[in-house]
Coordinates of C-alpha atoms in Angstrom, one line a residue:
M11 CA -0.1 0.0 0.2
A12 CA 1.2 3.4 -0.9
E13 CA 2.8 5.3 2.2
P14 CA 0.7 8.5 3.2
L15 CA 3.0 11.7 3.5
E16 CA 5.1 11.8 6.8
D17 CA 7.1 15.0 6.8
D18 CA 3.8 17.2 6.8
G19 CA 1.7 15.0 9.3
P20 CA -1.4 13.1 8.4
L21 CA -3.3 13.6 4.9
R22 CA -6.2 15.9 5.5
V23 CA -9.1 14.7 3.5
V24 CA -12.6 15.6 2.9
V25 CA -15.3 12.6 2.3
V26 CA -18.5 14.3 0.0
D27 CA -21.3 11.9 -0.8
D28 CA -24.9 12.4 -0.6
H29 CA -25.5 9.0 0.6
P30 CA -25.0 8.9 4.5
V31 CA -24.3 5.4 4.6
Y32 CA -21.8 5.4 1.7
R33 CA -20.2 8.6 3.3
D34 CA -20.0 7.7 6.7
G35 CA -18.8 4.3 5.9
L36 CA -16.1 5.8 3.8
A37 CA -14.8 8.3 6.2
V38 CA -14.7 5.5 9.0
L39 CA -12.7 3.6 6.7
L40 CA -10.3 5.9 5.9
S41 CA -9.9 7.0 9.4
S42 CA -8.9 3.7 10.7
V43 CA -5.9 4.3 8.0
P44 CA -2.6 5.5 9.9
G45 CA -1.6 8.4 8.2
V46 CA -4.9 9.7 7.0
E47 CA -7.4 12.3 8.6
V48 CA -10.9 12.8 7.5
V49 CA -11.1 16.5 8.8
A50 CA -14.9 16.6 7.1
T51 CA -17.8 15.5 5.5
A52 CA -20.1 17.0 3.0
A53 CA -23.6 16.0 1.7
D54 CA -23.7 18.1 -1.7
G55 CA -21.3 20.0 -3.8
A56 CA -22.1 23.5 -2.2
Q57 CA -21.0 22.1 1.4
A58 CA -17.9 20.5 -0.3
V59 CA -16.9 24.1 -1.7
A60 CA -17.6 26.1 1.4
I61 CA -15.5 23.3 3.7
A62 CA -12.8 22.9 1.1
R63 CA -12.4 26.5 1.2
T64 CA -12.2 27.0 5.1
Q65 CA -10.5 23.5 5.7
Q66 CA -7.8 23.8 2.8
P67 CA -7.4 19.7 3.0
D68 CA -5.0 17.9 1.0
V69 CA -7.5 15.7 -0.9
V70 CA -11.1 16.1 -1.6
V71 CA -13.1 12.6 -2.3
M72 CA -15.8 13.8 -4.7
D73 CA -19.1 12.0 -5.4
V74 CA -20.9 13.4 -8.6
Q75 CA -24.2 13.0 -8.7
M76 CA -25.5 15.3 -5.8
P77 CA -28.3 17.6 -4.9
V78 CA -27.7 21.4 -4.9
L79 CA -24.8 21.2 -6.8
D80 CA -22.9 18.5 -8.7
G81 CA -19.6 17.0 -8.2
I82 CA -18.3 18.0 -11.3
E83 CA -19.0 21.8 -10.7
A84 CA -18.1 21.6 -7.1
T85 CA -14.6 20.3 -8.5
R86 CA -14.1 23.1 -10.8
R87 CA -14.9 25.4 -8.2
I88 CA -12.8 23.8 -5.7
T89 CA -9.9 23.5 -7.8
A90 CA -9.9 27.1 -9.1
E91 CA -10.3 28.6 -5.7
S92 CA -7.6 26.2 -4.3
P93 CA -5.6 24.7 -6.8
S94 CA -3.5 23.1 -4.2
V95 CA -6.4 20.9 -3.0
G96 CA -6.6 17.4 -4.8
V97 CA -9.6 16.2 -5.8
V98 CA -10.4 12.5 -6.6
V99 CA -13.7 11.7 -8.1
L100 CA -15.3 8.5 -6.5
T101 CA -18.7 7.6 -8.4
M102 CA -20.7 4.6 -10.2
S103 CA -20.1 6.0 -13.6
E104 CA -17.5 5.1 -16.3
D105 CA -19.3 7.2 -19.1
D106 CA -16.4 9.0 -21.0
G107 CA -18.6 12.1 -20.4
T108 CA -18.4 11.7 -16.9
V109 CA -14.7 10.9 -17.1
F110 CA -13.6 13.9 -19.2
S111 CA -15.9 16.2 -17.6
A112 CA -14.1 15.6 -14.2
V113 CA -10.8 16.0 -15.7
R114 CA -11.8 19.2 -17.3
A115 CA -13.0 20.6 -14.2
G116 CA -9.4 19.5 -12.5
A117 CA -10.0 16.3 -10.9
R118 CA -6.7 14.2 -10.7
G119 CA -8.0 11.2 -9.5
Y120 CA -10.8 9.1 -10.9
L121 CA -12.1 5.6 -9.4
L122 CA -15.5 3.8 -9.6
K123 CA -17.3 2.8 -6.7
G124 CA -16.3 -0.5 -5.4
A125 CA -12.5 0.4 -5.6
D126 CA -11.1 -1.4 -2.4
Q127 CA -9.5 0.5 0.5
E128 CA -5.7 -0.2 -0.8
E129 CA -6.7 1.5 -4.5
V130 CA -8.7 4.6 -2.4
V131 CA -5.9 5.3 -0.1
R132 CA -3.2 5.0 -3.1
A133 CA -5.3 7.2 -5.1
I134 CA -5.3 9.6 -2.1
T135 CA -1.7 9.4 -1.3
T136 CA -0.5 10.1 -5.2
V137 CA -2.8 13.0 -5.4
A138 CA -1.8 14.3 -2.2
R139 CA 1.9 14.6 -4.0
G140 CA 0.6 15.8 -6.8
G141 CA 0.0 13.1 -9.4
A142 CA -3.0 11.5 -11.0
V143 CA -4.8 8.2 -10.6
F144 CA -7.3 7.1 -13.3
G145 CA -6.7 3.4 -13.5
A146 CA -5.2 1.9 -16.9
A147 CA -8.7 1.6 -18.8
L148 CA -9.5 5.2 -18.2
A149 CA -6.2 6.5 -18.5
R150 CA -6.0 5.4 -22.1
R151 CA -9.2 6.6 -23.2
I152 CA -8.3 10.1 -21.7
A153 CA -5.0 10.2 -23.7
E154 CA -6.5 9.0 -26.6
F155 CA -9.1 12.1 -26.4
F156 CA -6.6 14.7 -25.4
T157 CA -3.8 13.8 -28.1
A158 CA -6.9 13.7 -30.9
G159 CA -5.0 16.7 -32.4
P160 CA -5.4 20.5 -32.4
S161 CA -9.3 20.1 -33.6
G162 CA -10.2 18.8 -30.0
P163 CA -13.1 20.3 -28.1
E164 CA -10.8 22.6 -26.3
T165 CA -9.8 24.3 -29.4
A166 CA -12.3 23.9 -31.8
F167 CA -15.6 26.3 -32.1
P168 CA -14.2 29.0 -29.6
Q169 CA -17.7 30.5 -29.8
L170 CA -19.0 27.6 -27.5
T171 CA -18.7 27.8 -23.7
S172 CA -17.2 24.5 -22.1
R173 CA -20.2 23.0 -21.5
E174 CA -21.7 23.5 -25.1
R175 CA -19.2 21.9 -26.5
E176 CA -19.4 18.6 -23.7
V177 CA -22.5 18.5 -25.2
L178 CA -21.8 18.8 -28.7
D179 CA -18.9 16.3 -28.2
L180 CA -21.5 13.6 -27.0
V181 CA -24.2 14.7 -29.9
A182 CA -21.8 14.1 -32.5
A183 CA -20.8 10.5 -30.6
G184 CA -24.3 9.5 -31.9
R185 CA -26.1 10.0 -28.3
S186 CA -29.5 11.1 -27.6
N187 CA -30.6 13.9 -25.2
A188 CA -31.8 11.8 -22.7
Q189 CA -28.3 9.8 -22.8
I190 CA -26.4 13.1 -22.6
A191 CA -28.4 14.5 -19.7
A192 CA -27.5 11.2 -18.2
A193 CA -23.6 11.4 -19.0
L194 CA -23.5 14.8 -17.8
Y195 CA -26.1 14.9 -15.0
L196 CA -28.2 17.7 -16.4
S197 CA -31.8 18.2 -17.1
P198 CA -33.4 17.2 -20.5
K199 CA -34.5 20.9 -20.5
T200 CA -30.8 22.1 -19.8
V201 CA -29.5 19.7 -22.6
R202 CA -32.3 20.7 -25.1
N203 CA -31.3 24.6 -24.2
N204 CA -27.8 23.8 -25.1
V205 CA -28.3 22.1 -28.2
S206 CA -30.2 24.8 -29.4
N207 CA -27.4 27.2 -28.4
V208 CA -25.1 25.1 -30.2
L209 CA -27.1 24.6 -33.6
T210 CA -27.5 28.8 -33.3
K211 CA -23.8 29.1 -32.5
L212 CA -22.7 27.1 -35.3
Q213 CA -25.4 28.3 -38.0
V214 CA -26.7 25.2 -38.4
G215 CA -30.2 24.3 -39.0
D216 CA -30.2 20.9 -37.4
R217 CA -28.9 18.2 -35.4
A218 CA -27.5 16.0 -38.7
Q219 CA -25.4 19.6 -39.7
A220 CA -24.2 20.0 -36.7
I221 CA -22.5 16.2 -36.2
V222 CA -21.0 16.6 -39.3
R223 CA -19.5 20.0 -38.3
A224 CA -18.5 18.2 -35.3
R225 CA -17.0 15.3 -36.8
E226 CA -14.8 17.2 -39.0
A227 CA -13.3 18.9 -36.1
G228 CA -12.4 15.8 -34.4
L229 CA -15.4 15.6 -31.8
G230 CA -17.5 12.5 -31.3
R231 CA -14.9 10.2 -30.9

């Protein structure tokens, strides 16, 4: 098992999950590990942002699908406000949209729920040291995504917001609005609005034309 940092005292961790049984269980599990201190828990993303701001932990273990503020947006705010705080996303979803959204938001770790204690502790320790942990399969997909070339989602269609690019990428991959809503943890209405904005900004008449434009730019892979 990877050893926690010793020079700076115990690793200070915040556990964020809206399910109390899982949240409290993980907190107890991590607290039992020598060199790890769970300084707080949170039930939603807004609480997580507030706690990270005041506690300045080494690592936040973040669920994705939560009320008030989802884990992706909470990660984005935490990493923007406190770059020294590492975020490990721990979720049920292996969906590409969720993975890439977490990476873009600033997460440096991504584990599936069900990971054993050793995996979680290793991820926390690695992220606290400035590393990244995504697992072999996820890491390969992330590498392929971000090395797709200069026409990737971060450079293509600069008129789009980051959220609209995420939506367009999934549209180009053939996802329905319902699938996009599930992947990005958005409401169907929000997805419809984003798709409408994308069509307007790309000056195309329908979804099919948007898919053609997006795929020519390297999206939807």
